[in-house]
Amino acid sequence: MSDHKLAAQFFDAAITLLQRARDEEADAVEAAGALLADTVAAGGRLFAFGAGHSSLAAQDVVYRAGGLALMNLLAVPGVEVTSGPLGSTLERVDGLASAVLDTSPLRAGDALVVVSLSGRNALPVEMARKARALGVSVIGVTSVAYASQTGSRNASGTFLKDHCDVVLDSKIAVGDSELTLDTVPAPFAPASTVVTSALLQAVMATAAGALAERGIEPPLLRSGNVDGGLDWNARIMEEYRDRIFYGR
């Protein structure tokens, strides 16, 4: 099989997943966007968290041209992609999320997006559960299939989806590999980042529109590489300085 054919198969698989997410998650996307708009309108702050490769989608909505300036990254040292095996190990450690939340700026009335493909590890489950106990609204982005095909690694026996105000299902199959080949011993070509990022950007767009409908200017950032972009961003950062933490 030619490399071109494999590439086309991956694109086809990703497009199919994106179409499913668009059609099947439309209500959840609208609800998540409304939740973020409600939070912004009420003076709350927005945060996103993800471990491992799930952190890529979380980072994609933070300090992003065309995105909401109020979206802050809730960072957990050691669980980013560059930490490799260490990050995978830390994601299974009970109690880590509580320590992070205790030292974070999260407070009641804020909103937190938790991204975890499997939704089974201790860290994202505990992060969502503890955040809600603090009065924080939680949006979970996960593959619901894992809950029926794998076991939880959290002491509660629950999954991320069980501790969210809104759940976005990425539709990714267990194992996150879209292609197989007789000559390749393992499945390959993951699409979770493509779909998860698309879902979150759809939520951000929905939130911006919902704010505009209420007569509230969405606190959006512009590209610093277009004329006037830096001045625009400086105005937004100053206006919302009490709700933006990555600029400090």
PDB file of C-alpha atoms in Angstrom:
ATOM      1  CA  MET A   1       0.000   0.000   0.000  1.00  0.00           C
ATOM      2  CA  SER A   2       1.355   3.437  -0.922  1.00  0.00           C
ATOM      3  CA  ASP A   3       2.034   6.116   1.666  1.00  0.00           C
ATOM      4  CA  HIS A   4      -0.411   8.356  -0.201  1.00  0.00           C
ATOM      5  CA  LYS A   5      -3.192   5.832   0.317  1.00  0.00           C
ATOM      6  CA  LEU A   6      -2.480   5.572   4.041  1.00  0.00           C
ATOM      7  CA  ALA A   7      -2.492   9.344   4.340  1.00  0.00           C
ATOM      8  CA  ALA A   8      -5.830   9.512   2.535  1.00  0.00           C
ATOM      9  CA  GLN A   9      -7.271   6.842   4.834  1.00  0.00           C
ATOM     10  CA  PHE A  10      -6.219   8.831   7.874  1.00  0.00           C
ATOM     11  CA  PHE A  11      -7.781  12.014   6.516  1.00  0.00           C
ATOM     12  CA  ASP A  12     -10.976  10.099   5.758  1.00  0.00           C
ATOM     13  CA  ALA A  13     -11.054   8.664   9.287  1.00  0.00           C
ATOM     14  CA  ALA A  14     -10.453  12.073  10.841  1.00  0.00           C
ATOM     15  CA  ILE A  15     -13.111  13.703   8.666  1.00  0.00           C
ATOM     16  CA  THR A  16     -15.630  11.028   9.641  1.00  0.00           C
ATOM     17  CA  LEU A  17     -14.892  11.589  13.319  1.00  0.00           C
ATOM     18  CA  LEU A  18     -15.208  15.348  12.904  1.00  0.00           C
ATOM     19  CA  GLN A  19     -18.547  14.924  11.159  1.00  0.00           C
ATOM     20  CA  ARG A  20     -19.783  12.687  13.970  1.00  0.00           C
ATOM     21  CA  ALA A  21     -18.616  15.194  16.573  1.00  0.00           C
ATOM     22  CA  ARG A  22     -20.336  18.017  14.688  1.00  0.00           C
ATOM     23  CA  ASP A  23     -23.640  16.172  14.353  1.00  0.00           C
ATOM     24  CA  GLU A  24     -23.821  14.087  17.526  1.00  0.00           C
ATOM     25  CA  GLU A  25     -22.283  16.569  19.974  1.00  0.00           C
ATOM     26  CA  ALA A  26     -24.078  19.705  18.769  1.00  0.00           C
ATOM     27  CA  ASP A  27     -26.243  19.987  21.892  1.00  0.00           C
ATOM     28  CA  ALA A  28     -23.285  19.386  24.204  1.00  0.00           C
ATOM     29  CA  VAL A  29     -21.181  21.973  22.372  1.00  0.00           C
ATOM     30  CA  GLU A  30     -23.989  24.511  22.693  1.00  0.00           C
ATOM     31  CA  ALA A  31     -24.382  23.730  26.394  1.00  0.00           C
ATOM     32  CA  ALA A  32     -20.637  24.025  26.998  1.00  0.00           C
ATOM     33  CA  GLY A  33     -20.475  27.329  25.134  1.00  0.00           C
ATOM     34  CA  ALA A  34     -23.415  28.663  27.126  1.00  0.00           C
ATOM     35  CA  LEU A  35     -21.751  27.567  30.372  1.00  0.00           C
ATOM     36  CA  LEU A  36     -18.572  29.482  29.501  1.00  0.00           C
ATOM     37  CA  ALA A  37     -20.600  32.535  28.463  1.00  0.00           C
ATOM     38  CA  ASP A  38     -22.533  32.388  31.736  1.00  0.00           C
ATOM     39  CA  THR A  39     -19.255  32.224  33.650  1.00  0.00           C
ATOM     40  CA  VAL A  40     -17.739  35.196  31.829  1.00  0.00           C
ATOM     41  CA  ALA A  41     -20.904  37.276  32.194  1.00  0.00           C
ATOM     42  CA  ALA A  42     -21.002  36.555  35.932  1.00  0.00           C
ATOM     43  CA  GLY A  43     -17.388  37.655  36.438  1.00  0.00           C
ATOM     44  CA  GLY A  44     -15.898  34.174  36.639  1.00  0.00           C
ATOM     45  CA  ARG A  45     -12.603  32.934  35.235  1.00  0.00           C
ATOM     46  CA  LEU A  46     -11.978  30.150  32.733  1.00  0.00           C
ATOM     47  CA  PHE A  47      -9.399  27.363  33.031  1.00  0.00           C
ATOM     48  CA  ALA A  48      -8.349  24.341  30.982  1.00  0.00           C
ATOM     49  CA  PHE A  49      -6.443  21.232  32.041  1.00  0.00           C
ATOM     50  CA  GLY A  50      -5.150  18.171  30.261  1.00  0.00           C
ATOM     51  CA  ALA A  51      -2.425  15.617  30.949  1.00  0.00           C
ATOM     52  CA  GLY A  52      -0.114  14.026  28.404  1.00  0.00           C
ATOM     53  CA  HIS A  53      -1.297  14.531  24.841  1.00  0.00           C
ATOM     54  CA  SER A  54      -4.622  15.757  26.199  1.00  0.00           C
ATOM     55  CA  SER A  55      -2.693  18.828  27.349  1.00  0.00           C
ATOM     56  CA  LEU A  56      -2.218  19.806  23.697  1.00  0.00           C
ATOM     57  CA  ALA A  57      -5.920  20.509  23.232  1.00  0.00           C
ATOM     58  CA  ALA A  58      -6.041  22.389  26.545  1.00  0.00           C
ATOM     59  CA  GLN A  59      -3.083  24.552  25.540  1.00  0.00           C
ATOM     60  CA  ASP A  60      -4.687  25.200  22.143  1.00  0.00           C
ATOM     61  CA  VAL A  61      -7.393  27.396  23.699  1.00  0.00           C
ATOM     62  CA  VAL A  62      -5.058  29.418  25.941  1.00  0.00           C
ATOM     63  CA  TYR A  63      -3.615  32.782  24.777  1.00  0.00           C
ATOM     64  CA  ARG A  64      -4.827  32.003  21.284  1.00  0.00           C
ATOM     65  CA  ALA A  65      -5.500  34.468  18.475  1.00  0.00           C
ATOM     66  CA  GLY A  66      -9.231  34.346  17.816  1.00  0.00           C
ATOM     67  CA  GLY A  67      -9.798  32.746  21.218  1.00  0.00           C
ATOM     68  CA  LEU A  68     -11.154  33.891  24.556  1.00  0.00           C
ATOM     69  CA  ALA A  69      -8.518  35.808  26.506  1.00  0.00           C
ATOM     70  CA  LEU A  70      -9.945  34.587  29.798  1.00  0.00           C
ATOM     71  CA  MET A  71      -9.019  30.945  29.173  1.00  0.00           C
ATOM     72  CA  ASN A  72      -6.125  30.075  31.491  1.00  0.00           C
ATOM     73  CA  LEU A  73      -4.058  26.897  31.590  1.00  0.00           C
ATOM     74  CA  LEU A  74      -4.252  24.954  34.848  1.00  0.00           C
ATOM     75  CA  ALA A  75      -0.767  23.495  34.762  1.00  0.00           C
ATOM     76  CA  VAL A  76       0.399  20.397  36.638  1.00  0.00           C
ATOM     77  CA  PRO A  77       4.210  20.125  36.563  1.00  0.00           C
ATOM     78  CA  GLY A  78       5.441  16.836  35.155  1.00  0.00           C
ATOM     79  CA  VAL A  79       2.330  15.711  33.280  1.00  0.00           C
ATOM     80  CA  GLU A  80       3.001  17.479  29.986  1.00  0.00           C
ATOM     81  CA  VAL A  81       3.952  15.570  26.839  1.00  0.00           C
ATOM     82  CA  THR A  82       7.670  16.282  27.225  1.00  0.00           C
ATOM     83  CA  SER A  83       7.709  14.409  30.542  1.00  0.00           C
ATOM     84  CA  GLY A  84       6.921  11.144  28.764  1.00  0.00           C
ATOM     85  CA  PRO A  85       6.698   8.138  31.128  1.00  0.00           C
ATOM     86  CA  LEU A  86       6.842  10.370  34.206  1.00  0.00           C
ATOM     87  CA  GLY A  87       3.707  12.179  33.103  1.00  0.00           C
ATOM     88  CA  SER A  88       1.873   8.910  32.535  1.00  0.00           C
ATOM     89  CA  THR A  89       2.837   7.779  36.022  1.00  0.00           C
ATOM     90  CA  LEU A  90       1.800  11.035  37.700  1.00  0.00           C
ATOM     91  CA  GLU A  91      -1.578  10.903  35.968  1.00  0.00           C
ATOM     92  CA  ARG A  92      -2.321   7.758  37.983  1.00  0.00           C
ATOM     93  CA  VAL A  93      -1.343   9.240  41.367  1.00  0.00           C
ATOM     94  CA  ASP A  94      -4.185   9.770  43.831  1.00  0.00           C
ATOM     95  CA  GLY A  95      -4.159  13.097  45.656  1.00  0.00           C
ATOM     96  CA  LEU A  96      -2.180  15.068  43.071  1.00  0.00           C
ATOM     97  CA  ALA A  97      -5.230  16.939  41.766  1.00  0.00           C
ATOM     98  CA  SER A  98      -6.180  18.041  45.271  1.00  0.00           C
ATOM     99  CA  ALA A  99      -2.701  19.458  45.834  1.00  0.00           C
ATOM    100  CA  VAL A 100      -2.860  21.340  42.532  1.00  0.00           C
ATOM    101  CA  LEU A 101      -6.317  22.773  43.190  1.00  0.00           C
ATOM    102  CA  ASP A 102      -5.365  23.843  46.717  1.00  0.00           C
ATOM    103  CA  THR A 103      -2.584  26.017  45.299  1.00  0.00           C
ATOM    104  CA  SER A 104      -4.401  27.218  42.161  1.00  0.00           C
ATOM    105  CA  PRO A 105      -6.446  30.404  41.670  1.00  0.00           C
ATOM    106  CA  LEU A 106      -9.606  28.386  40.949  1.00  0.00           C
ATOM    107  CA  ARG A 107     -12.576  29.477  43.024  1.00  0.00           C
ATOM    108  CA  ALA A 108     -16.336  29.039  43.169  1.00  0.00           C
ATOM    109  CA  GLY A 109     -18.027  30.519  40.109  1.00  0.00           C
ATOM    110  CA  ASP A 110     -15.184  29.671  37.738  1.00  0.00           C
ATOM    111  CA  ALA A 111     -15.320  27.121  34.919  1.00  0.00           C
ATOM    112  CA  LEU A 112     -12.785  24.356  34.246  1.00  0.00           C
ATOM    113  CA  VAL A 113     -12.379  22.327  31.064  1.00  0.00           C
ATOM    114  CA  VAL A 114     -10.823  18.928  31.798  1.00  0.00           C
ATOM    115  CA  VAL A 115      -9.470  17.052  28.780  1.00  0.00           C
ATOM    116  CA  SER A 116      -8.728  13.336  29.112  1.00  0.00           C
ATOM    117  CA  LEU A 117      -9.122  10.897  26.254  1.00  0.00           C
ATOM    118  CA  SER A 118      -9.665   7.839  28.432  1.00  0.00           C
ATOM    119  CA  GLY A 119     -11.133   9.690  31.404  1.00  0.00           C
ATOM    120  CA  ARG A 120     -10.040   6.770  33.587  1.00  0.00           C
ATOM    121  CA  ASN A 121      -6.900   7.975  35.335  1.00  0.00           C
ATOM    122  CA  ALA A 122      -6.848   9.309  38.875  1.00  0.00           C
ATOM    123  CA  LEU A 123      -5.687  12.833  38.052  1.00  0.00           C
ATOM    124  CA  PRO A 124      -8.427  14.022  35.646  1.00  0.00           C
ATOM    125  CA  VAL A 125     -11.173  12.229  37.580  1.00  0.00           C
ATOM    126  CA  GLU A 126     -10.079  13.745  40.869  1.00  0.00           C
ATOM    127  CA  MET A 127      -9.549  17.130  39.209  1.00  0.00           C
ATOM    128  CA  ALA A 128     -13.151  17.235  38.005  1.00  0.00           C
ATOM    129  CA  ARG A 129     -14.633  15.851  41.219  1.00  0.00           C
ATOM    130  CA  LYS A 130     -12.734  18.189  43.530  1.00  0.00           C
ATOM    131  CA  ALA A 131     -13.338  21.215  41.328  1.00  0.00           C
ATOM    132  CA  ARG A 132     -17.077  20.688  41.398  1.00  0.00           C
ATOM    133  CA  ALA A 133     -16.930  20.345  45.186  1.00  0.00           C
ATOM    134  CA  LEU A 134     -15.348  23.817  45.220  1.00  0.00           C
ATOM    135  CA  GLY A 135     -18.272  25.240  43.259  1.00  0.00           C
ATOM    136  CA  VAL A 136     -16.494  25.230  39.902  1.00  0.00           C
ATOM    137  CA  SER A 137     -18.427  24.269  36.763  1.00  0.00           C
ATOM    138  CA  VAL A 138     -16.705  21.455  34.854  1.00  0.00           C
ATOM    139  CA  ILE A 139     -16.731  20.628  31.161  1.00  0.00           C
ATOM    140  CA  GLY A 140     -15.223  17.236  30.350  1.00  0.00           C
ATOM    141  CA  VAL A 141     -13.814  16.297  26.950  1.00  0.00           C
ATOM    142  CA  THR A 142     -13.298  12.558  26.713  1.00  0.00           C
ATOM    143  CA  SER A 143     -14.048   9.378  24.809  1.00  0.00           C
ATOM    144  CA  VAL A 144     -17.065   7.887  26.519  1.00  0.00           C
ATOM    145  CA  ALA A 145     -16.254   4.480  24.998  1.00  0.00           C
ATOM    146  CA  TYR A 146     -13.500   3.957  27.561  1.00  0.00           C
ATOM    147  CA  ALA A 147     -16.022   3.911  30.393  1.00  0.00           C
ATOM    148  CA  SER A 148     -17.665   0.788  28.970  1.00  0.00           C
ATOM    149  CA  GLN A 149     -14.540  -0.966  27.703  1.00  0.00           C
ATOM    150  CA  THR A 150     -11.940  -0.271  30.412  1.00  0.00           C
ATOM    151  CA  GLY A 151     -11.786   0.045  34.175  1.00  0.00           C
ATOM    152  CA  SER A 152     -11.328   3.221  36.198  1.00  0.00           C
ATOM    153  CA  ARG A 153      -7.933   3.921  37.776  1.00  0.00           C
ATOM    154  CA  ASN A 154      -9.445   6.264  40.332  1.00  0.00           C
ATOM    155  CA  ALA A 155     -10.191   4.962  43.823  1.00  0.00           C
ATOM    156  CA  SER A 156     -13.825   5.979  43.372  1.00  0.00           C
ATOM    157  CA  GLY A 157     -14.232   3.612  40.427  1.00  0.00           C
ATOM    158  CA  THR A 158     -15.646   6.450  38.364  1.00  0.00           C
ATOM    159  CA  PHE A 159     -14.630   8.192  35.140  1.00  0.00           C
ATOM    160  CA  LEU A 160     -14.228  11.833  34.157  1.00  0.00           C
ATOM    161  CA  LYS A 161     -17.664  11.819  32.529  1.00  0.00           C
ATOM    162  CA  ASP A 162     -19.242  11.116  35.922  1.00  0.00           C
ATOM    163  CA  HIS A 163     -18.107  14.433  37.409  1.00  0.00           C
ATOM    164  CA  CYS A 164     -18.977  17.009  34.767  1.00  0.00           C
ATOM    165  CA  ASP A 165     -21.698  19.557  34.174  1.00  0.00           C
ATOM    166  CA  VAL A 166     -21.279  19.019  30.428  1.00  0.00           C
ATOM    167  CA  VAL A 167     -19.568  16.103  28.660  1.00  0.00           C
ATOM    168  CA  LEU A 168     -18.182  16.300  25.121  1.00  0.00           C
ATOM    169  CA  ASP A 169     -17.654  12.851  23.611  1.00  0.00           C
ATOM    170  CA  SER A 170     -14.792  12.780  21.100  1.00  0.00           C
ATOM    171  CA  LYS A 171     -15.979   9.440  19.676  1.00  0.00           C
ATOM    172  CA  ILE A 172     -12.387   8.158  19.611  1.00  0.00           C
ATOM    173  CA  ALA A 173     -12.128   4.375  19.775  1.00  0.00           C
ATOM    174  CA  VAL A 174     -10.266   2.778  22.672  1.00  0.00           C
ATOM    175  CA  GLY A 175      -6.578   2.772  21.792  1.00  0.00           C
ATOM    176  CA  ASP A 176      -6.698   5.983  19.702  1.00  0.00           C
ATOM    177  CA  SER A 177      -5.427   4.482  16.434  1.00  0.00           C
ATOM    178  CA  GLU A 178      -7.348   4.815  13.207  1.00  0.00           C
ATOM    179  CA  LEU A 179      -5.334   2.568  10.874  1.00  0.00           C
ATOM    180  CA  THR A 180      -4.105  -1.011  10.702  1.00  0.00           C
ATOM    181  CA  LEU A 181      -1.887  -2.773   8.195  1.00  0.00           C
ATOM    182  CA  ASP A 182      -0.890  -6.410   7.822  1.00  0.00           C
ATOM    183  CA  THR A 183       2.782  -5.478   7.700  1.00  0.00           C
ATOM    184  CA  VAL A 184       2.613  -3.257  10.810  1.00  0.00           C
ATOM    185  CA  PRO A 185       2.328  -5.121  14.151  1.00  0.00           C
ATOM    186  CA  ALA A 186       0.400  -2.382  15.996  1.00  0.00           C
ATOM    187  CA  PRO A 187      -2.486  -0.076  15.087  1.00  0.00           C
ATOM    188  CA  PHE A 188      -1.392   3.478  14.324  1.00  0.00           C
ATOM    189  CA  ALA A 189      -2.433   7.024  13.311  1.00  0.00           C
ATOM    190  CA  PRO A 190      -4.149   8.670  16.324  1.00  0.00           C
ATOM    191  CA  ALA A 191      -6.825  11.311  15.693  1.00  0.00           C
ATOM    192  CA  SER A 192      -7.775  12.353  19.211  1.00  0.00           C
ATOM    193  CA  THR A 193      -5.918  15.675  19.125  1.00  0.00           C
ATOM    194  CA  VAL A 194      -7.588  16.689  15.860  1.00  0.00           C
ATOM    195  CA  VAL A 195     -11.087  15.947  17.125  1.00  0.00           C
ATOM    196  CA  THR A 196     -10.644  17.210  20.677  1.00  0.00           C
ATOM    197  CA  SER A 197      -9.174  20.507  19.511  1.00  0.00           C
ATOM    198  CA  ALA A 198     -12.012  20.939  17.022  1.00  0.00           C
ATOM    199  CA  LEU A 199     -14.610  20.310  19.727  1.00  0.00           C
ATOM    200  CA  LEU A 200     -13.013  22.870  22.031  1.00  0.00           C
ATOM    201  CA  GLN A 201     -12.693  25.507  19.319  1.00  0.00           C
ATOM    202  CA  ALA A 202     -16.366  24.931  18.494  1.00  0.00           C
ATOM    203  CA  VAL A 203     -17.175  25.555  22.158  1.00  0.00           C
ATOM    204  CA  MET A 204     -15.102  28.750  22.175  1.00  0.00           C
ATOM    205  CA  ALA A 205     -16.899  30.000  19.063  1.00  0.00           C
ATOM    206  CA  THR A 206     -20.259  29.201  20.630  1.00  0.00           C
ATOM    207  CA  ALA A 207     -19.313  31.041  23.824  1.00  0.00           C
ATOM    208  CA  ALA A 208     -18.217  34.125  21.876  1.00  0.00           C
ATOM    209  CA  GLY A 209     -21.488  34.165  19.968  1.00  0.00           C
ATOM    210  CA  ALA A 210     -23.527  33.672  23.122  1.00  0.00           C
ATOM    211  CA  LEU A 211     -21.813  36.630  24.793  1.00  0.00           C
ATOM    212  CA  ALA A 212     -22.406  38.841  21.760  1.00  0.00           C
ATOM    213  CA  GLU A 213     -26.093  37.912  21.767  1.00  0.00           C
ATOM    214  CA  ARG A 214     -26.299  39.260  25.327  1.00  0.00           C
ATOM    215  CA  GLY A 215     -24.697  42.535  24.326  1.00  0.00           C
ATOM    216  CA  ILE A 216     -21.359  41.642  25.933  1.00  0.00           C
ATOM    217  CA  GLU A 217     -18.220  42.092  23.851  1.00  0.00           C
ATOM    218  CA  PRO A 218     -16.453  38.701  23.879  1.00  0.00           C
ATOM    219  CA  PRO A 219     -12.934  39.151  25.336  1.00  0.00           C
ATOM    220  CA  LEU A 220     -11.177  37.859  22.228  1.00  0.00           C
ATOM    221  CA  LEU A 221      -7.503  38.042  21.359  1.00  0.00           C
ATOM    222  CA  ARG A 222      -6.236  39.006  17.922  1.00  0.00           C
ATOM    223  CA  SER A 223      -3.119  37.853  16.138  1.00  0.00           C
ATOM    224  CA  GLY A 224      -0.051  39.843  17.062  1.00  0.00           C
ATOM    225  CA  ASN A 225       1.059  39.441  13.454  1.00  0.00           C
ATOM    226  CA  VAL A 226      -1.683  41.669  12.016  1.00  0.00           C
ATOM    227  CA  ASP A 227      -1.597  45.462  12.181  1.00  0.00           C
ATOM    228  CA  GLY A 228      -3.183  46.689  15.393  1.00  0.00           C
ATOM    229  CA  GLY A 229      -3.229  43.239  16.959  1.00  0.00           C
ATOM    230  CA  LEU A 230      -0.770  43.981  19.748  1.00  0.00           C
ATOM    231  CA  ASP A 231      -2.608  47.149  20.788  1.00  0.00           C
ATOM    232  CA  TRP A 232      -5.913  45.287  20.749  1.00  0.00           C
ATOM    233  CA  ASN A 233      -4.514  42.530  22.947  1.00  0.00           C
ATOM    234  CA  ALA A 234      -2.979  45.011  25.364  1.00  0.00           C
ATOM    235  CA  ARG A 235      -6.415  46.587  25.836  1.00  0.00           C
ATOM    236  CA  ILE A 236      -8.069  43.234  26.472  1.00  0.00           C
ATOM    237  CA  MET A 237      -5.324  42.114  28.851  1.00  0.00           C
ATOM    238  CA  GLU A 238      -5.645  45.338  30.847  1.00  0.00           C
ATOM    239  CA  GLU A 239      -9.437  45.264  30.930  1.00  0.00           C
ATOM    240  CA  TYR A 240      -9.508  41.686  32.212  1.00  0.00           C
ATOM    241  CA  ARG A 241      -6.230  41.628  34.162  1.00  0.00           C
ATOM    242  CA  ASP A 242      -7.972  40.279  37.270  1.00  0.00           C
ATOM    243  CA  ARG A 243      -9.089  37.188  35.332  1.00  0.00           C
ATOM    244  CA  ILE A 244      -5.985  36.461  33.250  1.00  0.00           C
ATOM    245  CA  PHE A 245      -3.123  34.594  34.938  1.00  0.00           C
ATOM    246  CA  TYR A 246      -0.788  33.575  32.123  1.00  0.00           C
ATOM    247  CA  GLY A 247       0.356  37.161  31.530  1.00  0.00           C
ATOM    248  CA  ARG A 248       1.839  37.536  35.002  1.00  0.00           C
TER     249      ARG A 248
END
